[in-house]
PDB file of C-alpha atoms in Angstrom:
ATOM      1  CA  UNK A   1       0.000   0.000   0.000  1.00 91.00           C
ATOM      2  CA  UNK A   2       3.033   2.728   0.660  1.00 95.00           C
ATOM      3  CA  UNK A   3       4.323   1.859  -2.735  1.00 95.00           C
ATOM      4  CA  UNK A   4       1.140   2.413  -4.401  1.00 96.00           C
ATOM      5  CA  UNK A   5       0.653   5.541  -2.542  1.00 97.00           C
ATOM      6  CA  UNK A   6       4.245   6.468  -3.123  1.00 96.00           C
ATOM      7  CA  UNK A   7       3.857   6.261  -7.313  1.00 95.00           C
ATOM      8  CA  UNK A   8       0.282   7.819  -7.040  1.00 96.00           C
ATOM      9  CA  UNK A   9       1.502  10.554  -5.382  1.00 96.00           C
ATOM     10  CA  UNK A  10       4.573  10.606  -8.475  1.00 92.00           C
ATOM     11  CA  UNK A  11       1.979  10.612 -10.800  1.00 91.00           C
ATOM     12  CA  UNK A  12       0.216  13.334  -8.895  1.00 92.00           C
ATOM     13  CA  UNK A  13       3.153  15.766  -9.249  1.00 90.00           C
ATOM     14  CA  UNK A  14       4.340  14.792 -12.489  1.00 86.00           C
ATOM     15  CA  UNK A  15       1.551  13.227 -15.033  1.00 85.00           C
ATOM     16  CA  UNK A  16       3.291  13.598 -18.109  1.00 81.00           C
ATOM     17  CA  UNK A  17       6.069  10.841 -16.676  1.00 80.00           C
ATOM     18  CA  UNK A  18       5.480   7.459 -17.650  1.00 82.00           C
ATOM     19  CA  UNK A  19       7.351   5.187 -14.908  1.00 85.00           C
ATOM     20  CA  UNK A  20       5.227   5.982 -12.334  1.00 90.00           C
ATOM     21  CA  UNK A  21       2.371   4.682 -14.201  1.00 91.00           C
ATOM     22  CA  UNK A  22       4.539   1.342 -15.135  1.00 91.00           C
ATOM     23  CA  UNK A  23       5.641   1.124 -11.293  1.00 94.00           C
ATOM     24  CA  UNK A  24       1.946   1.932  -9.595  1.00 96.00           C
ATOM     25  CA  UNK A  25       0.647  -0.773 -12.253  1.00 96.00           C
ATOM     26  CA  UNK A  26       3.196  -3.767 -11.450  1.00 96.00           C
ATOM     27  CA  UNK A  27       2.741  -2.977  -7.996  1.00 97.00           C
ATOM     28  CA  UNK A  28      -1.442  -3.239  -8.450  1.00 97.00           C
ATOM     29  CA  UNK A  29      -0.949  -6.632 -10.138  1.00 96.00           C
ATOM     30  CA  UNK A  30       1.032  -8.068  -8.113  1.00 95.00           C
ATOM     31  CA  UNK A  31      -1.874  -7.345  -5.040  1.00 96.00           C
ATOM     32  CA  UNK A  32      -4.354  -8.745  -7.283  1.00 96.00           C
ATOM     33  CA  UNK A  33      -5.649  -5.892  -8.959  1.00 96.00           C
ATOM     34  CA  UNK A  34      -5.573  -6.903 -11.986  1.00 94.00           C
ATOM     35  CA  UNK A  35      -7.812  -4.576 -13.392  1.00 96.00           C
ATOM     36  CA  UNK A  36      -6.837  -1.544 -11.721  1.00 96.00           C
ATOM     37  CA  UNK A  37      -3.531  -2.055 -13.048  1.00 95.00           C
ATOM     38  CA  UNK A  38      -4.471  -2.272 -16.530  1.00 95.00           C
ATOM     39  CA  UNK A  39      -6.499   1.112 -16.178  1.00 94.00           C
ATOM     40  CA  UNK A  40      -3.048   2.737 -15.036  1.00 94.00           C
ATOM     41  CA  UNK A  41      -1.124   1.508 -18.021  1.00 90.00           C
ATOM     42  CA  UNK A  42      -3.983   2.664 -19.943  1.00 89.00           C
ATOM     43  CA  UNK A  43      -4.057   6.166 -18.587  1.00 87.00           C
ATOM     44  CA  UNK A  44      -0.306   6.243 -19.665  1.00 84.00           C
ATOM     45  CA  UNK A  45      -0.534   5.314 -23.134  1.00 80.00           C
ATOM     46  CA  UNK A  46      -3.822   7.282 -24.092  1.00 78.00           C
ATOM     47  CA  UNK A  47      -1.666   9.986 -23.045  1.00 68.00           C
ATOM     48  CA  UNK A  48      -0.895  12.287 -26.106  1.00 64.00           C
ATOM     49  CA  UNK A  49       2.648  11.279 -26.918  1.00 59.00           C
ATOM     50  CA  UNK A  50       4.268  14.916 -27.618  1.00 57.00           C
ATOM     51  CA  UNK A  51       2.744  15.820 -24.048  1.00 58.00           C
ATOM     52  CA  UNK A  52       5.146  12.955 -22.317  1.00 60.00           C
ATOM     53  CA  UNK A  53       7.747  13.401 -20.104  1.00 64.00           C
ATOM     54  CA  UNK A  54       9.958  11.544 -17.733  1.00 65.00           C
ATOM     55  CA  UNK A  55      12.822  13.112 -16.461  1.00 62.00           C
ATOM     56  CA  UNK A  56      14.623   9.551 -15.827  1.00 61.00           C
ATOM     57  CA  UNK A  57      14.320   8.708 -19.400  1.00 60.00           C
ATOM     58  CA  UNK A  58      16.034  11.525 -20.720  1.00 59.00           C
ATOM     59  CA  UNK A  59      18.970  11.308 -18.286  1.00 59.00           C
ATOM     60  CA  UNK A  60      19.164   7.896 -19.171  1.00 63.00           C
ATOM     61  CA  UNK A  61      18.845   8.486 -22.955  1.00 67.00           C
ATOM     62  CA  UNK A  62      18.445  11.979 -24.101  1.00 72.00           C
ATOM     63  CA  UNK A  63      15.669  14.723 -24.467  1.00 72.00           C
ATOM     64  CA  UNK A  64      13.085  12.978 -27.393  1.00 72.00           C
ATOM     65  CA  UNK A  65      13.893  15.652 -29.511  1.00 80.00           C
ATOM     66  CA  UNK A  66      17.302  15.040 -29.971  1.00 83.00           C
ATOM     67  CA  UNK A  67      16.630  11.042 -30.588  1.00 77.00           C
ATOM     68  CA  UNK A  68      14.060  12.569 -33.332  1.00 81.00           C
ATOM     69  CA  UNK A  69      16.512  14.306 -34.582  1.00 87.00           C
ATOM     70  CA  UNK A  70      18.688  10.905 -34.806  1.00 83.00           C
ATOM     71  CA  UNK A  71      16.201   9.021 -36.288  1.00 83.00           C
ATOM     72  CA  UNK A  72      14.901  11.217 -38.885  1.00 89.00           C
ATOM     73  CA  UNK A  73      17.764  10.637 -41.403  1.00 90.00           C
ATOM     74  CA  UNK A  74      16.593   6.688 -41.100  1.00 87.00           C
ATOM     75  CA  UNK A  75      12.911   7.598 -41.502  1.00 87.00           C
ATOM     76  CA  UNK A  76      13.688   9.343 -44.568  1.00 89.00           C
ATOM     77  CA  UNK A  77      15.669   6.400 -45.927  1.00 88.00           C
ATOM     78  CA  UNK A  78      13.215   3.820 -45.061  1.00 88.00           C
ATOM     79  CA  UNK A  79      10.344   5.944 -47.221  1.00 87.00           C
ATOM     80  CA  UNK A  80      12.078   6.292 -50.304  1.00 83.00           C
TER      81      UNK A  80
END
């Protein structure tokens, strides 16, 4: 239950972040809430996509708009 609390109240201050959602939902599924976790990972991916941000992710990685940036040059290739 202090876990659960502990990513709601993540989620609370930062919505746009996507591991809270992953962490409050493995945490509901593992108490047998099976359905309440599903409804958090859904939450998280009818998010709109440009609105998302997790400040672990991009420490990790780097900002989305630089891996865009990466990627684009292979988009490109891959339509012609």
């Amino acid at each position: 239950d202090a876990a659960a609390q502990a990513y709601r109240e993540a989620i609370d201050r930062l919505p746009s972040s996507h591991a809270a959602y992953v962490a409050l939902s493995a945490v509901l599924q593992r108490t047998g809430r099976g359905d309440e976790s599903r409804e958090v990972l859904r939450r998280a991916v009818d998010a709109d996509e440009h609105s998302r941000r997790d400040p672990l992710w991009s420490y990790l990685i780097e900002p989305a708009s630089i891996a865009a940036e990466r990627l684009e040059p292979l988009r490109q290739e891959a339509r012609q």
